Amino acid sequence: MSYRREFGWPTEWSDQLNIPWRFRSQYFVQGAAKIICLALRCVYPAPASTALDVREFGAKGDGVTKDTTAIQAAIDKASSAGGTVVISPGKYVSGTIHLRNNLTLQIAQGATLVFSPNDEDFDPYEQLPYKISGSREKTEAQVSFVNHLPAERRRLSVPPAYDDTETTYFHYSLLSGDGVHHVAIEGTGTIDGNRPRRGGPKPIGIRNSEWISVRGITIRNAPNYNISFLATDHIEVEGVKLLNGYADGVDTDGCRYIRVTNSYIDAWDDAVCPKASMALGKRRTTEHMVVANCVLRTSCNNFKFGTETAGDLRDVTVSNCVMLRRDSGRRPLGGIAIESADGSNIDGLAFSNISMEDVIAPIFIRLGDRGRGMEKPAPGSIKNISIQNVVARGASLASSITGIESGHVVNVSLDGINLTSMGGVAARDANVPEVPGKYPEADMFGELPAMALYSRHVDGLTLRNIKIHAAEPDGRPALILDDVTRLEISGFDSTNAPPHQPVLLFQNVAGALLYGNRFSSAADVFLSIRGTKSSDIALRGNDLRHARQAIQQSAEVPRGAVSADADRGASSH
């Protein structure tokens, strides 16, 4: 069984077993873990080896007959003893199939589960465990969802909810699980959503469950979130292919202990989208998530947390991923998008070894104050974010890290970022609106006054080994930092020399250290400093031979706010 074979056991058990340090070799710990696994079989018994073919229960697999009842009968039979149901080669038309405990559903090579074209063959939306008071009938997101549907399908009843319909409802799915455990969906077969557009059931919708594995399968033409989990723990998505999904690829909402690995995801909306919504009428943290070794193709965001952010997000790593555009449609809006809009506290996210191509804005970090699902809106927090070893080519919007006046982003580190921007934009006003309640998206501010990175309301920003190149000459500063404290910049280099503009622009920056930076092209000014709150800015050991002037200060900058060693260029007001 995949869920037993692939979910490993923590090596920390060697501590719990009081194993002496001198005996804690790799082999001893593995042996102890195996013994414990054997003991746990009495708690989580292994399914029987019996495999039931759905054809034995009357399924035709002819692409015409609706095989829902036969497939369900096989699942119910297998679950009673713990076993495997095989979808053998053929084309099986089906409505909602209910997953059961201790089940492996194996979709064989050459087998395709096809959505019934009739929506009434799928379970209706479930009754929500809460009610929204007031006269509002539907959220804006729900209205938008219904408007996506063709006219003949807009009759669907959509009860009021905190979040959009796709986020909220799970019974309206092909493979539906609610309160199940130890379920594996695997094989090299296919699920076909059988829809030409967005608006329809989910291929896989599972909530309130645990120990779920989805391995190896292909999902095509999904009209809703391809693989969607709510309040589910111990999730494995491994080696899947999601093709031409009209909505999100993999969504994990209020889930814990998640692995998404070795997968190819091609979706019109967000490719991988953890969130923490109010779909259950309460907040639940999304945490302990690994995304690794994936190709993520999208017309929206390659990896995004949000925008449903009522609950918290913490302890997430994303590594060794390629982020691309789809073959058709618009370019990806954001590569890495981290958004707290509804009071979410985001803490401990690490991204590494990422390659992006044609992503509009490679990095977007936004702390806002929309307040969905909150009696009194208040900002959450974003802190302890690490992004390293990123190569991004073809960016056309600046990356941004922005908090709001009443809530700052805290402790963000960018290290080893190699960015090629399309460039070709003229200098513009550096004033950017605050808009704390606006829907968070990488293009929410329009064209930013910085070419590569705009950062505002940040406490603790480290920029190391940032290399910037513009494909076309650009009139904007490479970096603009506004209301940033505890700043460190080292190993920075840019080949773009904006005429009559500084390479770096600081507005009310306090507590900054710049060292080991250089500039490869001739520039008028390396660093321009503005704002009455500017203080404690130090430049040490920078190679600024190509800058006519190292530091330029506006008249309002307090005297003594800036100190520099023998960097070329004079400090002047």
Short mmCIF file of C-alpha atoms in Angstrom, two decimals, residues 327-499:
data_model
loop_
_atom_site.label_atom_id
_atom_site.label_comp_id
_atom_site.label_asym_id
_atom_site.label_seq_id
_atom_site.Cartn_x
_atom_site.Cartn_y
_atom_site.Cartn_z
CA ASP A 327 1.67 26.77 -23.81
CA SER A 328 -1.21 29.19 -24.36
CA GLY A 329 -2.79 31.99 -22.39
CA ARG A 330 -1.19 34.80 -20.48
CA ARG A 331 2.14 34.60 -18.71
CA PRO A 332 2.23 33.63 -15.02
CA LEU A 333 1.43 36.62 -12.85
CA GLY A 334 3.59 35.54 -9.92
CA GLY A 335 6.21 32.88 -9.30
CA ILE A 336 6.32 32.90 -5.51
CA ALA A 337 3.29 34.67 -4.00
CA ILE A 338 2.88 34.93 -0.22
CA GLU A 339 -0.25 36.77 0.89
CA SER A 340 -1.85 37.43 4.26
CA ALA A 341 -5.13 39.25 3.69
CA ASP A 342 -7.53 37.98 6.37
CA GLY A 343 -5.51 37.96 9.58
CA SER A 344 -3.26 35.00 8.79
CA ASN A 345 0.07 34.70 10.61
CA ILE A 346 2.65 33.38 8.14
CA ASP A 347 5.90 32.12 9.64
CA GLY A 348 8.79 29.94 8.52
CA LEU A 349 8.69 29.61 4.71
CA ALA A 350 11.81 28.54 2.80
CA PHE A 351 12.21 28.54 -1.00
CA SER A 352 15.35 27.31 -2.75
CA ASN A 353 16.67 26.26 -6.16
CA ILE A 354 13.89 27.74 -8.26
CA SER A 355 14.03 28.48 -11.99
CA MET A 356 11.45 30.83 -13.51
CA GLU A 357 10.85 31.84 -17.09
CA ASP A 358 8.40 34.47 -18.39
CA VAL A 359 6.92 35.02 -14.93
CA ILE A 360 5.63 38.60 -14.74
CA ALA A 361 6.64 39.24 -11.09
CA PRO A 362 8.98 36.57 -9.68
CA ILE A 363 8.40 37.36 -5.98
CA PHE A 364 5.31 38.88 -4.37
CA ILE A 365 4.99 39.13 -0.59
CA ARG A 366 2.00 41.08 0.71
CA LEU A 367 0.63 41.71 4.19
CA GLY A 368 -2.79 43.33 3.77
CA ASP A 369 -5.97 43.87 5.74
CA ARG A 370 -9.00 42.66 3.77
CA GLY A 371 -10.55 41.02 6.84
CA ARG A 372 -12.76 38.37 5.22
CA GLY A 373 -14.47 36.30 7.93
CA MET A 374 -13.40 38.72 10.69
CA GLU A 375 -15.81 40.67 12.89
CA LYS A 376 -13.23 43.42 13.14
CA PRO A 377 -10.59 43.37 10.38
CA ALA A 378 -7.01 43.40 11.64
CA PRO A 379 -3.77 42.53 9.86
CA GLY A 380 -2.02 39.26 10.56
CA SER A 381 1.73 38.90 10.16
CA ILE A 382 4.41 37.66 7.77
CA LYS A 383 7.81 36.79 9.18
CA ASN A 384 10.85 34.58 8.71
CA ILE A 385 10.83 34.08 4.95
CA SER A 386 13.89 32.74 3.14
CA ILE A 387 14.22 32.72 -0.66
CA GLN A 388 17.52 31.59 -2.14
CA ASN A 389 19.05 30.42 -5.40
CA VAL A 390 16.43 31.73 -7.81
CA VAL A 391 17.02 32.33 -11.51
CA ALA A 392 14.23 34.36 -13.13
CA ARG A 393 14.21 35.36 -16.79
CA GLY A 394 11.71 37.57 -18.56
CA ALA A 395 10.18 39.47 -15.64
CA SER A 396 8.15 42.53 -16.64
CA LEU A 397 6.93 43.74 -13.22
CA ALA A 398 9.10 44.38 -10.21
CA SER A 399 9.00 41.91 -7.37
CA SER A 400 7.60 43.44 -4.20
CA ILE A 401 7.64 42.93 -0.44
CA THR A 402 5.06 45.16 1.20
CA GLY A 403 3.35 45.46 4.53
CA ILE A 404 1.01 48.22 5.64
CA GLU A 405 1.48 51.10 8.04
CA SER A 406 -0.13 49.16 10.89
CA GLY A 407 1.66 45.89 10.15
CA HIS A 408 5.19 45.34 8.88
CA VAL A 409 6.62 42.28 7.17
CA VAL A 410 9.43 40.94 9.41
CA ASN A 411 12.67 39.12 8.62
CA VAL A 412 12.84 38.37 4.91
CA SER A 413 16.04 37.08 3.31
CA LEU A 414 16.73 36.97 -0.43
CA ASP A 415 20.02 35.28 -1.31
CA GLY A 416 21.38 34.27 -4.69
CA ILE A 417 18.73 35.89 -6.88
CA ASN A 418 19.67 36.21 -10.56
CA LEU A 419 17.02 38.32 -12.27
CA THR A 420 16.67 39.34 -15.90
CA SER A 421 13.99 41.97 -16.43
CA MET A 422 12.50 42.92 -19.76
CA GLY A 423 13.16 46.57 -18.87
CA GLY A 424 12.22 49.34 -21.25
CA VAL A 425 10.13 51.35 -18.74
CA ALA A 426 10.60 55.08 -18.13
CA ALA A 427 11.16 56.61 -14.70
CA ARG A 428 7.96 57.25 -12.76
CA ASP A 429 6.63 58.71 -9.51
CA ALA A 430 7.90 56.79 -6.49
CA ASN A 431 4.62 57.23 -4.59
CA VAL A 432 2.74 53.92 -4.41
CA PRO A 433 -0.78 53.78 -2.88
CA GLU A 434 -1.22 51.82 0.35
CA VAL A 435 -4.59 50.11 -0.49
CA PRO A 436 -4.53 47.78 2.57
CA GLY A 437 -7.90 46.16 1.79
CA LYS A 438 -7.37 45.56 -1.92
CA TYR A 439 -7.31 42.02 -3.33
CA PRO A 440 -3.63 41.00 -3.11
CA GLU A 441 -2.05 40.27 -6.46
CA ALA A 442 1.36 40.98 -7.98
CA ASP A 443 -0.05 43.65 -10.30
CA MET A 444 -2.16 45.36 -7.59
CA PHE A 445 0.03 48.49 -7.63
CA GLY A 446 0.34 48.68 -11.40
CA GLU A 447 3.75 49.51 -12.84
CA LEU A 448 6.06 50.00 -9.87
CA PRO A 449 8.72 52.74 -9.70
CA ALA A 450 11.49 50.13 -9.25
CA MET A 451 12.74 47.85 -11.98
CA ALA A 452 13.61 44.77 -9.89
CA LEU A 453 12.37 45.08 -6.28
CA TYR A 454 10.07 47.43 -4.40
CA SER A 455 9.89 47.00 -0.62
CA ARG A 456 7.86 48.99 1.91
CA HIS A 457 6.99 48.61 5.61
CA VAL A 458 9.53 45.87 6.30
CA ASP A 459 11.48 45.25 9.51
CA GLY A 460 14.48 43.06 8.82
CA LEU A 461 15.39 42.68 5.13
CA THR A 462 18.53 40.89 3.94
CA LEU A 463 19.55 41.06 0.27
CA ARG A 464 22.63 39.01 -0.57
CA ASN A 465 24.14 38.20 -3.95
CA ILE A 466 21.40 39.85 -5.98
CA LYS A 467 22.33 40.12 -9.67
CA ILE A 468 20.11 42.21 -11.94
CA HIS A 469 20.13 42.62 -15.69
CA ALA A 470 17.73 44.55 -17.94
CA ALA A 471 17.17 43.24 -21.47
CA GLU A 472 16.28 46.81 -22.54
CA PRO A 473 17.49 50.05 -20.93
CA ASP A 474 15.20 51.02 -18.05
CA GLY A 475 14.75 54.44 -16.48
CA ARG A 476 13.92 53.27 -12.94
CA PRO A 477 16.10 52.51 -9.93
CA ALA A 478 16.83 48.80 -9.59
CA LEU A 479 15.70 48.75 -5.94
CA ILE A 480 13.42 51.08 -3.99
CA LEU A 481 13.16 50.55 -0.23
CA ASP A 482 10.63 52.63 1.71
CA ASP A 483 10.17 52.48 5.49
CA VAL A 484 12.57 49.57 5.87
CA THR A 485 14.51 48.94 9.07
CA ARG A 486 17.32 46.51 9.85
CA LEU A 487 18.48 46.30 6.25
CA GLU A 488 21.52 44.45 4.92
CA ILE A 489 22.64 44.52 1.28
CA SER A 490 25.77 42.68 0.15
CA GLY A 491 27.02 41.22 -3.11
CA PHE A 492 24.58 43.32 -5.16
CA ASP A 493 25.34 43.99 -8.83
CA SER A 494 23.32 45.50 -11.64
CA THR A 495 24.15 46.01 -15.29
CA ASN A 496 21.41 48.60 -15.78
CA ALA A 497 22.29 52.28 -15.41
CA PRO A 498 19.12 54.39 -15.21
CA PRO A 499 19.80 57.87 -16.61
#
